[in-house]
Short mmCIF file of C-alpha atoms in Angstrom, two decimals:
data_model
loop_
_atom_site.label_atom_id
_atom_site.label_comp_id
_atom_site.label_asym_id
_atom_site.label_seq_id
_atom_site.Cartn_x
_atom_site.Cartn_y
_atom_site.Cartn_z
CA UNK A 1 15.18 10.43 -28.40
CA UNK A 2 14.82 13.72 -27.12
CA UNK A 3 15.51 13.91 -22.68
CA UNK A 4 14.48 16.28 -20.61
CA UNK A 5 15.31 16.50 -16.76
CA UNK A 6 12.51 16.29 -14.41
CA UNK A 7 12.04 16.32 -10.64
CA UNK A 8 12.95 12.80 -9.50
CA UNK A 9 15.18 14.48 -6.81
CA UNK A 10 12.30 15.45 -5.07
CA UNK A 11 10.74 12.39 -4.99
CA UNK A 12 12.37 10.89 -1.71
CA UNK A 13 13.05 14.79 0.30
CA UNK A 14 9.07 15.02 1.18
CA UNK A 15 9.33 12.21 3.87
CA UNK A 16 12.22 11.11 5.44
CA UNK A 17 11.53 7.29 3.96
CA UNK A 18 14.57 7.14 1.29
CA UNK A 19 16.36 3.97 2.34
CA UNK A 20 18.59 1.31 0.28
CA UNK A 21 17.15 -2.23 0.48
CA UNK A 22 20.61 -3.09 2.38
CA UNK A 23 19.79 -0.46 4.97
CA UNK A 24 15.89 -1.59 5.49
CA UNK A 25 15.35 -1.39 9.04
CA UNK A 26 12.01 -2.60 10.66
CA UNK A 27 10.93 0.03 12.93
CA UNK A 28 10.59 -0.29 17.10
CA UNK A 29 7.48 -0.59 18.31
CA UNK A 30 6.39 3.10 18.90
CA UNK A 31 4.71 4.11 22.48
CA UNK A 32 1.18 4.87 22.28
CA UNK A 33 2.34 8.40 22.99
CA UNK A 34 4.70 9.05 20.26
CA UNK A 35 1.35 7.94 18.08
CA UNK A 36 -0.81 10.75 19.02
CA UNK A 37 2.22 13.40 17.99
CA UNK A 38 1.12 14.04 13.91
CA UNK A 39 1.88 17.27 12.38
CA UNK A 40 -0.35 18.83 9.45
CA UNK A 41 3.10 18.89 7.57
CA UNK A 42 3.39 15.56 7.45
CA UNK A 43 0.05 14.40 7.75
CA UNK A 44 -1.64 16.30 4.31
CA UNK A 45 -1.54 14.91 1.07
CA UNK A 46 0.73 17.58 -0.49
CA UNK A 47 3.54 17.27 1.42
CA UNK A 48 3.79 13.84 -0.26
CA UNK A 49 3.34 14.72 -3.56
CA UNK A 50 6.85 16.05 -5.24
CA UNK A 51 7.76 18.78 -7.27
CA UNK A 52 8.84 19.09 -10.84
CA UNK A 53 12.78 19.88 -11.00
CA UNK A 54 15.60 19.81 -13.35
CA UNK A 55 17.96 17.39 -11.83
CA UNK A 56 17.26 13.98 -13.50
CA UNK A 57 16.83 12.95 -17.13
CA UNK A 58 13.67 11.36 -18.56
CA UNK A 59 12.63 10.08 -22.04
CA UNK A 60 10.41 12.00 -23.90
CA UNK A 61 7.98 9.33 -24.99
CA UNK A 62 8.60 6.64 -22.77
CA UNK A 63 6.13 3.96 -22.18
CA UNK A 64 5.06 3.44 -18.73
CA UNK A 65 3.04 0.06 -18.11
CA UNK A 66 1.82 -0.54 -14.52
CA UNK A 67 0.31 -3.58 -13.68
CA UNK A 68 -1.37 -3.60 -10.64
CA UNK A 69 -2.23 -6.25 -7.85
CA UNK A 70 -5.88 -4.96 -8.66
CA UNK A 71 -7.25 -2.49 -10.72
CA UNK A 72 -10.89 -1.79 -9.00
CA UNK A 73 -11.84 -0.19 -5.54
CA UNK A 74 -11.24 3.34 -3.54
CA UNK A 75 -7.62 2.42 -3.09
CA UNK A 76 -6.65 1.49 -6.47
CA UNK A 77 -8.44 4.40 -8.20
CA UNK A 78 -6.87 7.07 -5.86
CA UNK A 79 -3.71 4.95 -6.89
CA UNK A 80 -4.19 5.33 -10.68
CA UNK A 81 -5.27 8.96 -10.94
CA UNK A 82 -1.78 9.68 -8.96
CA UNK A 83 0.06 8.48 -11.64
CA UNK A 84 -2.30 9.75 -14.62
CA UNK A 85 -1.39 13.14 -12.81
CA UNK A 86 2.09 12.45 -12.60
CA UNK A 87 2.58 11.83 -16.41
CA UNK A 88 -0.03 14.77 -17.49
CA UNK A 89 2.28 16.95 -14.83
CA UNK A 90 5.48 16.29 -16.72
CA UNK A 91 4.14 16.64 -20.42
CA UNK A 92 2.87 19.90 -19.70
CA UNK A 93 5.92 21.03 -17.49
CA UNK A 94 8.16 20.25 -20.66
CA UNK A 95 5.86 20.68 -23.53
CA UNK A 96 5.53 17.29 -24.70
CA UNK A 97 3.63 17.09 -27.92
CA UNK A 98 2.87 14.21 -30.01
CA UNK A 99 5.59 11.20 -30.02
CA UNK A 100 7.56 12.98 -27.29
CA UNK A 101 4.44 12.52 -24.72
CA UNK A 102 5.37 9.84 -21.93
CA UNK A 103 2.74 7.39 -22.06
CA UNK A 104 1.21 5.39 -19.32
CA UNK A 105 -1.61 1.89 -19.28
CA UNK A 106 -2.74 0.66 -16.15
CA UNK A 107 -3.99 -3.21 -16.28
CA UNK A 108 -4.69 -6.08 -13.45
CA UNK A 109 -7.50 -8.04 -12.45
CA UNK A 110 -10.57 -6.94 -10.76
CA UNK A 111 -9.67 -9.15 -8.05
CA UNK A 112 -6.67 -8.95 -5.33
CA UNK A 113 -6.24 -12.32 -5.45
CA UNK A 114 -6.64 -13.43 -8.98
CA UNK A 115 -2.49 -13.83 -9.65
CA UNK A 116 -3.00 -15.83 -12.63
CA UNK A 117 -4.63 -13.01 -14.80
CA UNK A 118 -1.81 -10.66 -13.21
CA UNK A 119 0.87 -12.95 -14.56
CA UNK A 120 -0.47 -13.61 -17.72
CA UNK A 121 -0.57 -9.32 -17.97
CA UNK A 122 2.52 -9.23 -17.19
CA UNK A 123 3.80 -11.52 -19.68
CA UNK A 124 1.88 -9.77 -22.34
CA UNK A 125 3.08 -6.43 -21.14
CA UNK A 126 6.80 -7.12 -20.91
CA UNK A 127 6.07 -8.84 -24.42
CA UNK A 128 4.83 -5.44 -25.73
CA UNK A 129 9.09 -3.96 -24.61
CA UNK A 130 7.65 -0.75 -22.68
CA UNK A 131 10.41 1.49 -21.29
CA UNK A 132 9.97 1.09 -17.85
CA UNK A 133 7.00 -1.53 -15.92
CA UNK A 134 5.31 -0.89 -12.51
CA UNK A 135 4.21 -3.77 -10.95
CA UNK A 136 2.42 -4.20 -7.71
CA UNK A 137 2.81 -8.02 -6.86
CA UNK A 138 -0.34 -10.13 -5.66
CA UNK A 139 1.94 -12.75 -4.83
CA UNK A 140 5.77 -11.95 -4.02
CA UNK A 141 6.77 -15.11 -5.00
CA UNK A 142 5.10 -15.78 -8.29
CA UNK A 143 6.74 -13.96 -10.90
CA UNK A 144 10.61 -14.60 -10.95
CA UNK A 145 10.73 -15.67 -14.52
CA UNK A 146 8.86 -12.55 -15.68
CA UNK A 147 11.42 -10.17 -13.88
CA UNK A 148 13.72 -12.52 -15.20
CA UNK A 149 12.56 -11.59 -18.28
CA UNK A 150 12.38 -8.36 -18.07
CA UNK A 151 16.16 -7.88 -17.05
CA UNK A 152 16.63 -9.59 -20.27
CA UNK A 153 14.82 -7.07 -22.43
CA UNK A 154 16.60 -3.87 -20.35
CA UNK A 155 13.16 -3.24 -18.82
CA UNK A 156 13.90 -1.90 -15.47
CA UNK A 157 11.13 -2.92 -12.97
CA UNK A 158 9.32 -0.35 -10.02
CA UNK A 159 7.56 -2.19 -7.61
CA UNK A 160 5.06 -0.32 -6.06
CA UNK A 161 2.48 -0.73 -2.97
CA UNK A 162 3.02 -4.93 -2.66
CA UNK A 163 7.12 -6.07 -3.17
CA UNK A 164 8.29 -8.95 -4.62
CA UNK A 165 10.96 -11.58 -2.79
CA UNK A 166 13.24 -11.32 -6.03
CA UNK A 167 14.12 -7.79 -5.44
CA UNK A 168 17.58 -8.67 -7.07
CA UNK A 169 15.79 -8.01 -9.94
CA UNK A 170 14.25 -4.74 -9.76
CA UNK A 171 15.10 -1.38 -9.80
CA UNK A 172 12.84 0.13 -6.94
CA UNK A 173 10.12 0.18 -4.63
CA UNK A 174 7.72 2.68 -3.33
CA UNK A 175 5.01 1.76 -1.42
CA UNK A 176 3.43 2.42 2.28
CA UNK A 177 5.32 1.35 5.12
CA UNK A 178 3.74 -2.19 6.40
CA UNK A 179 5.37 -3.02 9.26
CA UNK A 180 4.58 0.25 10.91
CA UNK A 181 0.90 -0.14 9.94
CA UNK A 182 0.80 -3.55 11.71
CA UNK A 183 2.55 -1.67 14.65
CA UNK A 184 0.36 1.09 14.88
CA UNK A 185 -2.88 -0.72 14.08
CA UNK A 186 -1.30 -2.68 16.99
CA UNK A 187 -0.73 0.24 19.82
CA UNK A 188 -4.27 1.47 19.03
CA UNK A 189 -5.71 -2.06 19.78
CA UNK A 190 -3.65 -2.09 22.71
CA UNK A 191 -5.06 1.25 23.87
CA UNK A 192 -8.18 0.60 23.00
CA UNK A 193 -8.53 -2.85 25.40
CA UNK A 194 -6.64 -1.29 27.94
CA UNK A 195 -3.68 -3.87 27.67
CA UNK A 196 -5.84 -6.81 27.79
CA UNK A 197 -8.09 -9.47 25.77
CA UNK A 198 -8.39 -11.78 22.99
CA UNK A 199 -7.73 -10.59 19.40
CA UNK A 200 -8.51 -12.07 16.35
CA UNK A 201 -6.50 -11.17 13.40
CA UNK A 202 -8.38 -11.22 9.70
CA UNK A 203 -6.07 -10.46 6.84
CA UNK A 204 -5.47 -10.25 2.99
CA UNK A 205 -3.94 -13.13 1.05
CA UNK A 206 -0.53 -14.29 2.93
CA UNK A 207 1.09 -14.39 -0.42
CA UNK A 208 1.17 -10.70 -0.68
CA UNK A 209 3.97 -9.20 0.95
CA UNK A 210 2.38 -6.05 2.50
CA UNK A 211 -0.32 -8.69 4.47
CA UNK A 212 2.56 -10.44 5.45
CA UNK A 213 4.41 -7.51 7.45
CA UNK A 214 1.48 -5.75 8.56
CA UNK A 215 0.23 -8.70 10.03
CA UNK A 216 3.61 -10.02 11.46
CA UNK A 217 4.34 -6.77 12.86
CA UNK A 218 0.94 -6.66 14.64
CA UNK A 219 1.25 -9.89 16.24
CA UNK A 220 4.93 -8.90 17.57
CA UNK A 221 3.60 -5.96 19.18
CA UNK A 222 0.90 -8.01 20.91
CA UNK A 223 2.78 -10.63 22.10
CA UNK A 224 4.60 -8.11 24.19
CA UNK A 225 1.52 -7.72 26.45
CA UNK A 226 1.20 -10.37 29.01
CA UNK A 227 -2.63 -9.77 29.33
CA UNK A 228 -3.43 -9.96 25.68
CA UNK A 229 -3.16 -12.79 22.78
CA UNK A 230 -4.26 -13.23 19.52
CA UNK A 231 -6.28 -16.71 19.39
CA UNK A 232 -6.83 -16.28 15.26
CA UNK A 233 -5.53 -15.24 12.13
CA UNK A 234 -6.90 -16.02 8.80
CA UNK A 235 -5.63 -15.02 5.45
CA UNK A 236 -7.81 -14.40 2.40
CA UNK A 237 -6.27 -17.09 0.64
CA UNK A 238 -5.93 -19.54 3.01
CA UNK A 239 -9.61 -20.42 3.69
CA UNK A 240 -12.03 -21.14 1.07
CA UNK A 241 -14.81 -18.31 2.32
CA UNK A 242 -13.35 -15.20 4.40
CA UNK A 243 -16.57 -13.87 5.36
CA UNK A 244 -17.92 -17.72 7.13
CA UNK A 245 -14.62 -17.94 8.27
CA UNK A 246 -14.78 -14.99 9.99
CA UNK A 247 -17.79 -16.12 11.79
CA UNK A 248 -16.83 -19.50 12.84
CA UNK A 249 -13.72 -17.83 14.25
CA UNK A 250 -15.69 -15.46 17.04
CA UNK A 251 -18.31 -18.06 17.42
CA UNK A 252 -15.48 -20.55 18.29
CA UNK A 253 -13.60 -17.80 20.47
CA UNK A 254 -16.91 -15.48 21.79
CA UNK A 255 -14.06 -13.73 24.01
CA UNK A 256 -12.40 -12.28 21.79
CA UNK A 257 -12.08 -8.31 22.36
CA UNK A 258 -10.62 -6.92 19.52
CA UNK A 259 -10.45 -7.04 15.77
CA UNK A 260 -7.63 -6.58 13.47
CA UNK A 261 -8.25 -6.33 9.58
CA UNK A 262 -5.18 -5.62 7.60
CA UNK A 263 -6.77 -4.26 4.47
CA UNK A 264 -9.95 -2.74 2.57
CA UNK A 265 -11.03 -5.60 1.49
CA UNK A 266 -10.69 -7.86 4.76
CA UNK A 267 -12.21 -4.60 6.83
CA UNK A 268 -15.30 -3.99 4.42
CA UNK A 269 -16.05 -7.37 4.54
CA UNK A 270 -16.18 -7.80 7.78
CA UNK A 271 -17.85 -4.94 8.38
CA UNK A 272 -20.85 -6.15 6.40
CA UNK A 273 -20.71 -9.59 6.94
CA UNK A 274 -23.99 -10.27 9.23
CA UNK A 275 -23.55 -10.87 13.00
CA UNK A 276 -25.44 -11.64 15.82
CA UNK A 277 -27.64 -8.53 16.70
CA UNK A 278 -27.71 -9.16 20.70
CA UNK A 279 -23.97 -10.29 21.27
CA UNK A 280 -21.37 -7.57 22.03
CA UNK A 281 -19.42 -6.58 19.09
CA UNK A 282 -15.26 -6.58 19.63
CA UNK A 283 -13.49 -3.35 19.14
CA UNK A 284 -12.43 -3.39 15.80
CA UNK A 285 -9.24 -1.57 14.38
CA UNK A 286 -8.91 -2.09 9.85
CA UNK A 287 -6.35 -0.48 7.34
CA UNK A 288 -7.19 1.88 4.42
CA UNK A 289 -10.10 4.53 5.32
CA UNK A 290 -12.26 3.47 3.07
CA UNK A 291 -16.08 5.37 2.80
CA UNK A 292 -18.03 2.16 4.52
CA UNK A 293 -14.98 2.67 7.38
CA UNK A 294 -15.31 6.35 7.33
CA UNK A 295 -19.19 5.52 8.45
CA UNK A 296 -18.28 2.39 10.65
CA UNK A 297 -15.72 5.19 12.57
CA UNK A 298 -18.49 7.68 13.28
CA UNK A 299 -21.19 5.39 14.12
CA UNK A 300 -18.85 3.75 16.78
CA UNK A 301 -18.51 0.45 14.80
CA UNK A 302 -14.79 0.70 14.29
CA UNK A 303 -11.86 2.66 16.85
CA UNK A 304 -10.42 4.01 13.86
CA UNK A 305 -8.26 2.28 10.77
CA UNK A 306 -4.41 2.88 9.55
CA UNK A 307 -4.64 4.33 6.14
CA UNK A 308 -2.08 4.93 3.64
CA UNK A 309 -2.12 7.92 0.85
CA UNK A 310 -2.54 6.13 -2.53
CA UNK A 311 -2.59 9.73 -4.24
CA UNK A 312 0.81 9.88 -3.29
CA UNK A 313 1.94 6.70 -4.04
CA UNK A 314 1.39 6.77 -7.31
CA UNK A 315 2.82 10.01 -8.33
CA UNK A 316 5.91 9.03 -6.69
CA UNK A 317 5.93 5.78 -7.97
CA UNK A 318 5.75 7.58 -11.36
CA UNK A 319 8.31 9.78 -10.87
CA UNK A 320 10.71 6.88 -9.79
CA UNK A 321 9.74 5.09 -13.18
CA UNK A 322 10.53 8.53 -14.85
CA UNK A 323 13.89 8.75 -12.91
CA UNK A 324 14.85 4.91 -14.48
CA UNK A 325 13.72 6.14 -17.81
CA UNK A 326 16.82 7.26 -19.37
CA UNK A 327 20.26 5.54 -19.87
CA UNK A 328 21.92 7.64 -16.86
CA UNK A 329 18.81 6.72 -14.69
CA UNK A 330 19.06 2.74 -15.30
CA UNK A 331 22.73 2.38 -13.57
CA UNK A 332 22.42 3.23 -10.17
CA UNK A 333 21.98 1.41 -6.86
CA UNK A 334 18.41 0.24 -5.96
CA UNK A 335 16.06 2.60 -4.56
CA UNK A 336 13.03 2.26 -2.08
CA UNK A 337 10.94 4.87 -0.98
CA UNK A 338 8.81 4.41 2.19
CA UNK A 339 5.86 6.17 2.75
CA UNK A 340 4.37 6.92 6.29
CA UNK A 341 0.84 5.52 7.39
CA UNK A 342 -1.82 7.52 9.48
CA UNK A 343 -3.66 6.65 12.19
CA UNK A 344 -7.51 8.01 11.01
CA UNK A 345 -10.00 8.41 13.61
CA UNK A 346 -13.05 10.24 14.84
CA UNK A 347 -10.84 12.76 15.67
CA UNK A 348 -9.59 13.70 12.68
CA UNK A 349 -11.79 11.78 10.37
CA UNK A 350 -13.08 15.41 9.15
CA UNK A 351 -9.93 17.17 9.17
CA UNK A 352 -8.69 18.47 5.47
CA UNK A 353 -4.66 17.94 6.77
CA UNK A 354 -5.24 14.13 6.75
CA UNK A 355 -7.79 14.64 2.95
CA UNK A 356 -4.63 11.93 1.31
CA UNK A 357 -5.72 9.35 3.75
CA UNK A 358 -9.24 9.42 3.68
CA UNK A 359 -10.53 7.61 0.38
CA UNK A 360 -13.72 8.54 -1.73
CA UNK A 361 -13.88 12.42 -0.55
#
């Protein structure tokens, strides 16, 4: 087949976030001072999105087949038409007609945390011998034989958005980074109650790797404040009804101050669920700026919410796919790409530097 080079070199210089798994450090807690210093440079959608280059070889017609933790919502959609762009980018940099087009399907379940459909797509997927699959894992520990597989068949593996615990057996990651979401969702909250309080902690499914660190980085933070604690945290998957368990946990604790919610999902729900009209609301701080968020933020309902720039995400993961394409791309070391969260409030809710953040506009 016919290669032509393409800009994977950019991929990691548009954020200082290229690390080796070795080298993955988990990042200090950051002052609530250092938070409030954001350039537009860093902040805008652009300067995560990278350029086409001639530096790296890809396969004309490769088959790209990402199969996502979900495949419905704001965050998955932005997701998906990042990588749609990504592939339409490169066949009309380089004139890909016909057979030589690079190819791309996007499948997963309509729910987060339905794993079993996931699995079974993958199976059928790495069945189907694409040239490179893109996986974002709604469970980190539930697919080893399908990697396993996939090693087997010379399918090298990009996790995006969620990791996996096997990452022996991929070739990359790219994806937002957690801990520092649970760290700065974290310095907010602490701002916010003025260093004291009861917080209650409502997150996505405990399986899934990026819950995992957000949340464990957010309670880590916390538990450096002698005032505060945390007297809950529920997972998704853990109880059998997230919204009711939501609502037996503040009537059981009616001090708590604060809310943490570590995704869309966890936030819009609890954002809708129905409370009790004459009780004082805590202060609550979610992930992913989601539209009901965006109103919840200027209505006063929420402080503000750590979002993450799924545009972005999925052109680079794309381009890292394109990178392992080829033969010379499939031998080197593993590679992760980290990219930075934003802290989205009323304050900048509106502003077109922070448009990759903000979901639905």
């Amino acid at each position: 087949m016919k290669k032509a080079a393409v800009a994977a070199a950019l991929i990691f210089t548009a954020v200082g976030s290229f690390v080796m798994y070795e080298n993955r450090m988990t990042p200090r807690p950051v002052a609530a001072e250092e938070q409030e210093e954001t350039s537009d440079e860093t902040a805008g959608e652009n300067s995560l999105v990278p350029q086409i280059d001639t530096t790296a070889d890809v396969m004309s017609g490769a088959r790209i087949a990402v199969v996502s933790k979900c495949a419905s919502g704001q965050y998955w959609d932005l997701l998906r038409t990042g990588m749609e762009d990504a592939v339409r980018d490169v066949n009309e940099a380089y004139g890909f007609q016909k057979d030589e087009q690079i190819t791309m399907t996007f499948e997963g379940p309509d729910d987060e945390k339905d794993v079993e459909t996931q699995i079974n797509t993958l199976d059928a997927v790495i069945a189907e011998n694409p040239t490179v699959v893109c996986l974002s894992a709604g469970d980190m520990e539930s697919c080893q034989a399908q990697l396993e597989a996939a090693r087997e068949n010379g399918i090298p593996v990009i996790v995006f958005d969620s990791n996996v615990s096997e990452t022996e057996l991929i070739t990359g990651y790219c994806g937002t980074d957690n801990v520092e979401v649970g760290i700065i969702a974290a310095q907010k909250m602490v701002q916010a109650l003025g260093e004291k309080g009861q917080i209650a902690v409502f997150s996505a499914q405990e399986k899934t790797q990026s819950a995992r660190e957000r949340t464990d980085s957010f309670l880590d933070v916390i538990a450096g404040y002698e005032n505060m604690s945390v007297v809950s945290v529920l997972y998704d998957d853990q109880v059998e009804n997230m919204e009711s368990a939501m609502q037996d946990a503040l009537k059981c604790h009616p001090d708590i101050a604060g809310v943490f919610c570590s995704n869309a999902v966890v936030a819009d729900l609890y954002l809708n669920m129905e409370k009790e009209e004459d009780a004082a609301q805590p202060l609550m701080v979610g992930v992913d700026a989601t539209t009901r968020q965006q109103e919840a933020i200027k209505n006063g309902g929420e402080v503000g919410t750590v979002s993450q720039n799924p545009y972005a995400m999925g052109y680079r993961t794309m381009w890292m796919a394109l990178q392992v394409s080829s033969e010379t791309g499939q031998g080197g070391e593993k590679i992760s790409d980290y990219l930075p969260p934003e802290w989205i409030d009323a304050q900048n809710l509106e502003d077109p530097a922070y448009a990759g953040y903000i979901y639905g506009k």
